[in-house]
Structure formats: C-alpha cells, structure tokens
Amino acid sequence: MSKITLHYIYDPLCGWCYGASPLIEIANAHPNIALELHGGGMLAGASRLHMDNQFREHIKQSDKRIAAMTGQVFGKQYLNMLDEPDLVLDSAPPLQAILAAAQQHKALTMLKAVQHAHYVSGRHISEPNTLLEIAHEIDLDIEQYQRDYLQQGGDNLEQHIHYSRQLLAQSGSSGFPTLLIQQQGKWLRVPLQNYLSDVEQWQQFLDSIVATSN
C-alpha cells in the first residue's frame, strides 16, 4: 500500500495547533501516512505580537476553550509568562529551529518540544538561546543544528512561510491549524476540528482516507 501525504500548516505559537498536536502525532505514526510540515508564520515579521492587556485576555480565554475541548495542559509557568510586561511573541525563531531540526529528520520532535516549552513550561521560545537548549534536550547534533539554524533563516525562512501561506490560499483556508491532502490536483481540507476531542474516531478517519486513496 502506497503512502499518502498530509500537509500540515501550523504555527508554533498557535494555541489551537497545540490543541491538535495529539492528532498530528497519531497521523505521523500511521504506517501509510507521510506528514509534511509547513510553518505559516502567524506571528512572524511585521506580525510579531507585542502583548497588551486586551490580547492577553483573548489568549487566556481561547486557551481555556482549547484545554476543555482537547485536554491539553496549559501550565502555570506559561500563564505567568503571559503576564510578563513587554512580552513579545515571534514565530520566526521557532520556525527556523524546526526547519533546522528537519535537516536531522526531527522537525515534528522539535515542534512538539517547543510547544511543550512554551505552553507548559513558560519558556521563551522566541529566543535563539532557548531553542538551542531545546535542541540539546531532543538530542540533536548541536554543531549541525547551529549551522542549519543560520542557514534556514533569512530568505529561506521567508520562502518557506510564503509557500505555506500559498497552500492556505489555494485550499481556500486562512487559519491555523490546517491539514490538507492533495487529490486529483485539488487541495482538500482534512477536518481536524471535528476530532479534537476524539482521538479514536480520528484514527478511524485516517484509516478510511488511506483505504480510499489506494
């Protein structure tokens, strides 16, 4: 049976992507599915978020909904971090780190690690030094990671984000997370949101799309 490819458009600072991460891990573990990651840069560049009280409350309320629906844990240290004055959230550095980790076939491992560092431990994943620590923690070759991190910045990162956003537009989608499958030249959206609270049904759904595509 040939593999099908699922294209996952995400952002490491997207709470709903964190909520969907158990589903993404199940998809990645499926023997007949290949997963490709596309970072959308939700808070990168000019969209970097300088936290204010209004957005802080918006995030906290959204996180409560995500936790209730998915069971994902938002740690006390994370909530404390949200209250820090002058907090800036920038997607670009963690995306760059994930692209660097991909060179060692650990893109999803890095994504999971930066999500846990942010949403549970309240670590500053927009800071390269924090990302370097995480690279150590997931047992990357550090010299290679540092070289690849530099290489994946600048134009490479911009092109990656641009392509990810093109995929969103081509599929008629606009938000994160988005999971796509290409069939007969068309991009079809996989309804992740229908399974956020039911991993068993999600597994059955994945089996069904694999079966119908072969």
mmCIF file of C-alpha atoms in Angstrom:
data_model
loop_
_atom_site.group_PDB
_atom_site.id
_atom_site.type_symbol
_atom_site.label_atom_id
_atom_site.label_comp_id
_atom_site.label_asym_id
_atom_site.label_seq_id
_atom_site.Cartn_x
_atom_site.Cartn_y
_atom_site.Cartn_z
ATOM 1 C CA MET A 1 0.000 0.000 0.000
ATOM 2 C CA SER A 2 1.461 3.355 -1.023
ATOM 3 C CA LYS A 3 1.700 6.213 1.435
ATOM 4 C CA ILE A 4 -0.449 9.312 1.245
ATOM 5 C CA THR A 5 0.948 12.716 2.197
ATOM 6 C CA LEU A 6 -0.776 15.009 4.652
ATOM 7 C CA HIS A 7 0.338 18.634 4.571
ATOM 8 C CA TYR A 8 0.169 20.278 7.998
ATOM 9 C CA ILE A 9 0.087 24.083 8.040
ATOM 10 C CA TYR A 10 0.754 25.262 11.565
ATOM 11 C CA ASP A 11 2.392 27.847 13.747
ATOM 12 C CA PRO A 12 4.375 27.027 16.924
ATOM 13 C CA LEU A 13 2.639 29.907 18.748
ATOM 14 C CA CYS A 14 -0.870 28.883 17.696
ATOM 15 C CA GLY A 15 -2.861 27.571 20.664
ATOM 16 C CA TRP A 16 -5.196 25.517 18.503
ATOM 17 C CA CYS A 17 -2.169 23.871 16.860
ATOM 18 C CA TYR A 18 -1.022 22.884 20.337
ATOM 19 C CA GLY A 19 -4.514 21.552 20.973
ATOM 20 C CA ALA A 20 -4.360 19.487 17.789
ATOM 21 C CA SER A 21 -0.871 18.127 18.436
ATOM 22 C CA PRO A 22 -2.041 14.684 19.704
ATOM 23 C CA LEU A 23 -3.906 14.205 16.407
ATOM 24 C CA ILE A 24 -0.849 15.222 14.418
ATOM 25 C CA GLU A 25 1.302 12.720 16.316
ATOM 26 C CA ILE A 26 -1.196 9.948 15.549
ATOM 27 C CA ALA A 27 -1.153 10.881 11.857
ATOM 28 C CA ASN A 28 2.639 10.927 11.832
ATOM 29 C CA ALA A 29 2.756 7.460 13.422
ATOM 30 C CA HIS A 30 0.404 5.943 10.833
ATOM 31 C CA PRO A 31 2.343 3.463 8.695
ATOM 32 C CA ASN A 32 0.697 4.625 5.464
ATOM 33 C CA ILE A 33 0.889 8.386 6.011
ATOM 34 C CA ALA A 34 3.745 10.790 5.357
ATOM 35 C CA LEU A 35 3.464 14.131 7.130
ATOM 36 C CA GLU A 36 4.897 17.368 5.745
ATOM 37 C CA LEU A 37 5.134 20.447 7.973
ATOM 38 C CA HIS A 38 4.527 23.953 6.651
ATOM 39 C CA GLY A 39 5.057 26.819 9.082
ATOM 40 C CA GLY A 40 2.717 29.711 8.377
ATOM 41 C CA GLY A 41 4.491 32.435 10.342
ATOM 42 C CA MET A 42 1.350 33.615 12.142
ATOM 43 C CA LEU A 43 3.352 35.930 14.411
ATOM 44 C CA ALA A 44 6.454 36.402 12.270
ATOM 45 C CA GLY A 45 7.935 39.589 10.849
ATOM 46 C CA ALA A 46 5.564 42.526 10.961
ATOM 47 C CA SER A 47 3.006 40.289 12.699
ATOM 48 C CA ARG A 48 5.145 39.811 15.823
ATOM 49 C CA LEU A 49 2.903 40.207 18.855
ATOM 50 C CA HIS A 50 3.695 42.817 21.478
ATOM 51 C CA MET A 51 1.429 41.639 24.273
ATOM 52 C CA ASP A 52 -1.139 44.053 25.675
ATOM 53 C CA ASN A 53 -3.931 43.508 28.194
ATOM 54 C CA GLN A 54 -6.626 43.038 25.564
ATOM 55 C CA PHE A 55 -4.766 40.360 23.646
ATOM 56 C CA ARG A 56 -3.585 38.720 26.869
ATOM 57 C CA GLU A 57 -7.189 38.179 27.950
ATOM 58 C CA HIS A 58 -8.134 36.975 24.471
ATOM 59 C CA ILE A 59 -5.379 34.344 24.601
ATOM 60 C CA LYS A 60 -6.312 33.210 28.104
ATOM 61 C CA GLN A 61 -9.976 32.735 27.173
ATOM 62 C CA SER A 62 -9.052 30.899 23.983
ATOM 63 C CA ASP A 63 -6.676 28.636 25.918
ATOM 64 C CA LYS A 64 -9.463 27.702 28.331
ATOM 65 C CA ARG A 65 -11.618 26.575 25.385
ATOM 66 C CA ILE A 66 -8.728 24.602 23.899
ATOM 67 C CA ALA A 67 -7.998 22.875 27.212
ATOM 68 C CA ALA A 68 -11.667 21.992 27.740
ATOM 69 C CA MET A 69 -12.025 20.567 24.226
ATOM 70 C CA THR A 70 -8.716 18.720 23.887
ATOM 71 C CA GLY A 71 -7.438 18.021 27.399
ATOM 72 C CA GLN A 72 -4.127 19.682 26.564
ATOM 73 C CA VAL A 73 -2.363 21.206 29.572
ATOM 74 C CA PHE A 74 -1.511 24.895 29.839
ATOM 75 C CA GLY A 75 0.993 25.158 32.651
ATOM 76 C CA LYS A 76 1.182 27.674 35.482
ATOM 77 C CA GLN A 77 4.583 28.872 34.247
ATOM 78 C CA TYR A 78 3.029 29.615 30.853
ATOM 79 C CA LEU A 79 0.236 31.650 32.449
ATOM 80 C CA ASN A 80 2.833 33.534 34.466
ATOM 81 C CA MET A 81 4.791 34.253 31.289
ATOM 82 C CA LEU A 82 1.716 35.758 29.636
ATOM 83 C CA ASP A 83 1.604 38.320 32.449
ATOM 84 C CA GLU A 84 5.184 39.472 31.896
ATOM 85 C CA PRO A 85 5.467 43.147 30.937
ATOM 86 C CA ASP A 86 6.807 43.831 27.429
ATOM 87 C CA LEU A 87 6.320 40.227 26.327
ATOM 88 C CA VAL A 88 6.913 39.748 22.588
ATOM 89 C CA LEU A 89 5.851 36.583 20.763
ATOM 90 C CA ASP A 90 7.680 35.936 17.496
ATOM 91 C CA SER A 91 7.076 32.817 15.390
ATOM 92 C CA ALA A 92 10.173 33.247 13.226
ATOM 93 C CA PRO A 93 12.874 31.850 15.568
ATOM 94 C CA PRO A 94 10.999 28.630 16.487
ATOM 95 C CA LEU A 95 10.055 28.090 12.848
ATOM 96 C CA GLN A 96 13.715 28.499 11.933
ATOM 97 C CA ALA A 97 14.638 25.956 14.615
ATOM 98 C CA ILE A 98 12.075 23.467 13.295
ATOM 99 C CA LEU A 99 13.462 23.838 9.765
ATOM 100 C CA ALA A 100 16.953 23.272 11.171
ATOM 101 C CA ALA A 101 15.791 20.171 13.061
ATOM 102 C CA ALA A 102 14.220 18.883 9.839
ATOM 103 C CA GLN A 103 17.747 18.507 8.460
ATOM 104 C CA GLN A 104 18.176 15.800 11.124
ATOM 105 C CA HIS A 105 14.689 14.349 10.477
ATOM 106 C CA LYS A 106 13.361 15.726 13.757
ATOM 107 C CA ALA A 107 11.032 18.525 12.637
ATOM 108 C CA LEU A 108 7.975 17.165 14.459
ATOM 109 C CA THR A 109 10.073 16.331 17.520
ATOM 110 C CA MET A 110 11.252 19.943 17.650
ATOM 111 C CA LEU A 111 7.730 21.280 17.113
ATOM 112 C CA LYS A 112 6.414 19.155 19.996
ATOM 113 C CA ALA A 113 9.320 20.243 22.206
ATOM 114 C CA VAL A 114 8.877 23.970 21.542
ATOM 115 C CA GLN A 115 5.126 23.680 22.121
ATOM 116 C CA HIS A 116 5.722 21.992 25.472
ATOM 117 C CA ALA A 117 8.399 24.547 26.374
ATOM 118 C CA HIS A 118 6.006 27.406 25.621
ATOM 119 C CA TYR A 119 2.585 26.168 26.737
ATOM 120 C CA VAL A 120 3.619 24.087 29.730
ATOM 121 C CA SER A 121 6.969 25.408 30.972
ATOM 122 C CA GLY A 122 6.555 29.078 30.035
ATOM 123 C CA ARG A 123 9.944 29.277 28.319
ATOM 124 C CA HIS A 124 10.709 31.997 25.791
ATOM 125 C CA ILE A 125 10.784 30.073 22.518
ATOM 126 C CA SER A 126 11.224 33.276 20.529
ATOM 127 C CA GLU A 127 14.791 33.455 21.895
ATOM 128 C CA PRO A 128 17.507 31.532 19.992
ATOM 129 C CA ASN A 129 19.275 30.538 23.230
ATOM 130 C CA THR A 130 16.129 28.785 24.468
ATOM 131 C CA LEU A 131 15.829 26.984 21.137
ATOM 132 C CA LEU A 132 19.454 25.883 21.397
ATOM 133 C CA GLU A 133 18.698 24.412 24.831
ATOM 134 C CA ILE A 134 15.739 22.539 23.352
ATOM 135 C CA ALA A 135 17.948 21.227 20.542
ATOM 136 C CA HIS A 136 20.202 19.751 23.247
ATOM 137 C CA GLU A 137 17.191 18.258 25.016
ATOM 138 C CA ILE A 138 15.974 16.399 21.929
ATOM 139 C CA ASP A 139 19.480 15.091 21.224
ATOM 140 C CA LEU A 140 20.215 16.925 18.010
ATOM 141 C CA ASP A 141 23.779 17.129 16.759
ATOM 142 C CA ILE A 142 24.383 20.630 18.105
ATOM 143 C CA GLU A 143 27.106 21.698 15.701
ATOM 144 C CA GLN A 144 24.955 20.707 12.753
ATOM 145 C CA TYR A 145 21.874 22.325 14.322
ATOM 146 C CA GLN A 146 23.706 25.632 14.762
ATOM 147 C CA ARG A 147 24.889 25.599 11.149
ATOM 148 C CA ASP A 148 21.439 24.665 9.873
ATOM 149 C CA TYR A 149 19.720 27.248 12.078
ATOM 150 C CA LEU A 150 21.748 30.019 10.463
ATOM 151 C CA GLN A 151 21.179 28.604 7.000
ATOM 152 C CA GLN A 152 17.406 28.318 7.461
ATOM 153 C CA GLY A 153 16.986 31.999 8.358
ATOM 154 C CA GLY A 154 16.606 34.994 6.076
ATOM 155 C CA ASP A 155 15.367 34.236 2.564
ATOM 156 C CA ASN A 156 14.942 30.511 3.256
ATOM 157 C CA LEU A 157 12.553 31.192 6.121
ATOM 158 C CA GLU A 158 10.660 33.837 4.134
ATOM 159 C CA GLN A 159 10.247 31.452 1.200
ATOM 160 C CA HIS A 160 9.037 28.677 3.496
ATOM 161 C CA ILE A 161 6.427 30.942 5.098
ATOM 162 C CA HIS A 162 5.371 32.283 1.684
ATOM 163 C CA TYR A 163 4.841 28.769 0.324
ATOM 164 C CA SER A 164 2.872 27.752 3.431
ATOM 165 C CA ARG A 165 0.573 30.730 3.015
ATOM 166 C CA GLN A 166 0.159 29.933 -0.671
ATOM 167 C CA LEU A 167 -1.048 26.464 0.313
ATOM 168 C CA LEU A 168 -3.568 28.043 2.668
ATOM 169 C CA ALA A 169 -4.859 30.314 -0.069
ATOM 170 C CA GLN A 170 -5.037 27.557 -2.694
ATOM 171 C CA SER A 171 -7.090 25.400 -0.364
ATOM 172 C CA GLY A 172 -9.491 28.208 0.498
ATOM 173 C CA SER A 173 -8.295 28.147 4.094
ATOM 174 C CA SER A 174 -6.968 31.002 6.181
ATOM 175 C CA GLY A 175 -6.330 29.805 9.718
ATOM 176 C CA PHE A 176 -4.142 27.500 11.751
ATOM 177 C CA PRO A 177 -4.075 24.575 12.105
ATOM 178 C CA THR A 178 -4.930 23.416 8.585
ATOM 179 C CA LEU A 179 -4.359 19.872 7.371
ATOM 180 C CA LEU A 180 -4.542 19.215 3.630
ATOM 181 C CA ILE A 181 -4.461 16.273 1.267
ATOM 182 C CA GLN A 182 -3.970 16.614 -2.468
ATOM 183 C CA GLN A 183 -6.274 14.524 -4.628
ATOM 184 C CA GLN A 184 -6.603 14.758 -8.419
ATOM 185 C CA GLY A 185 -4.755 18.062 -8.437
ATOM 186 C CA LYS A 186 -7.004 19.658 -5.824
ATOM 187 C CA TRP A 187 -6.263 20.540 -2.218
ATOM 188 C CA LEU A 188 -8.818 19.090 0.168
ATOM 189 C CA ARG A 189 -9.025 20.161 3.797
ATOM 190 C CA VAL A 190 -8.981 17.426 6.418
ATOM 191 C CA PRO A 191 -11.495 18.312 9.177
ATOM 192 C CA LEU A 192 -9.141 18.304 12.159
ATOM 193 C CA GLN A 193 -11.578 20.343 14.223
ATOM 194 C CA ASN A 194 -14.114 17.502 14.162
ATOM 195 C CA TYR A 195 -11.767 15.195 16.062
ATOM 196 C CA LEU A 196 -10.100 17.411 18.659
ATOM 197 C CA SER A 197 -11.888 15.604 21.475
ATOM 198 C CA ASP A 198 -11.987 12.106 19.958
ATOM 199 C CA VAL A 199 -8.661 10.520 19.069
ATOM 200 C CA GLU A 200 -10.260 7.101 18.486
ATOM 201 C CA GLN A 201 -12.530 8.478 15.769
ATOM 202 C CA TRP A 202 -9.516 10.312 14.346
ATOM 203 C CA GLN A 203 -7.602 7.051 13.973
ATOM 204 C CA GLN A 204 -10.576 5.512 12.181
ATOM 205 C CA PHE A 205 -10.843 8.543 9.922
ATOM 206 C CA LEU A 206 -7.162 8.294 8.971
ATOM 207 C CA ASP A 207 -7.581 4.600 8.170
ATOM 208 C CA SER A 208 -10.545 5.439 5.949
ATOM 209 C CA ILE A 209 -8.747 8.099 3.894
ATOM 210 C CA VAL A 210 -5.767 5.782 3.426
ATOM 211 C CA ALA A 211 -8.061 2.997 2.268
ATOM 212 C CA THR A 212 -9.963 5.176 -0.215
ATOM 213 C CA SER A 213 -6.809 6.666 -1.697
ATOM 214 C CA ASN A 214 -5.324 3.313 -2.680
#
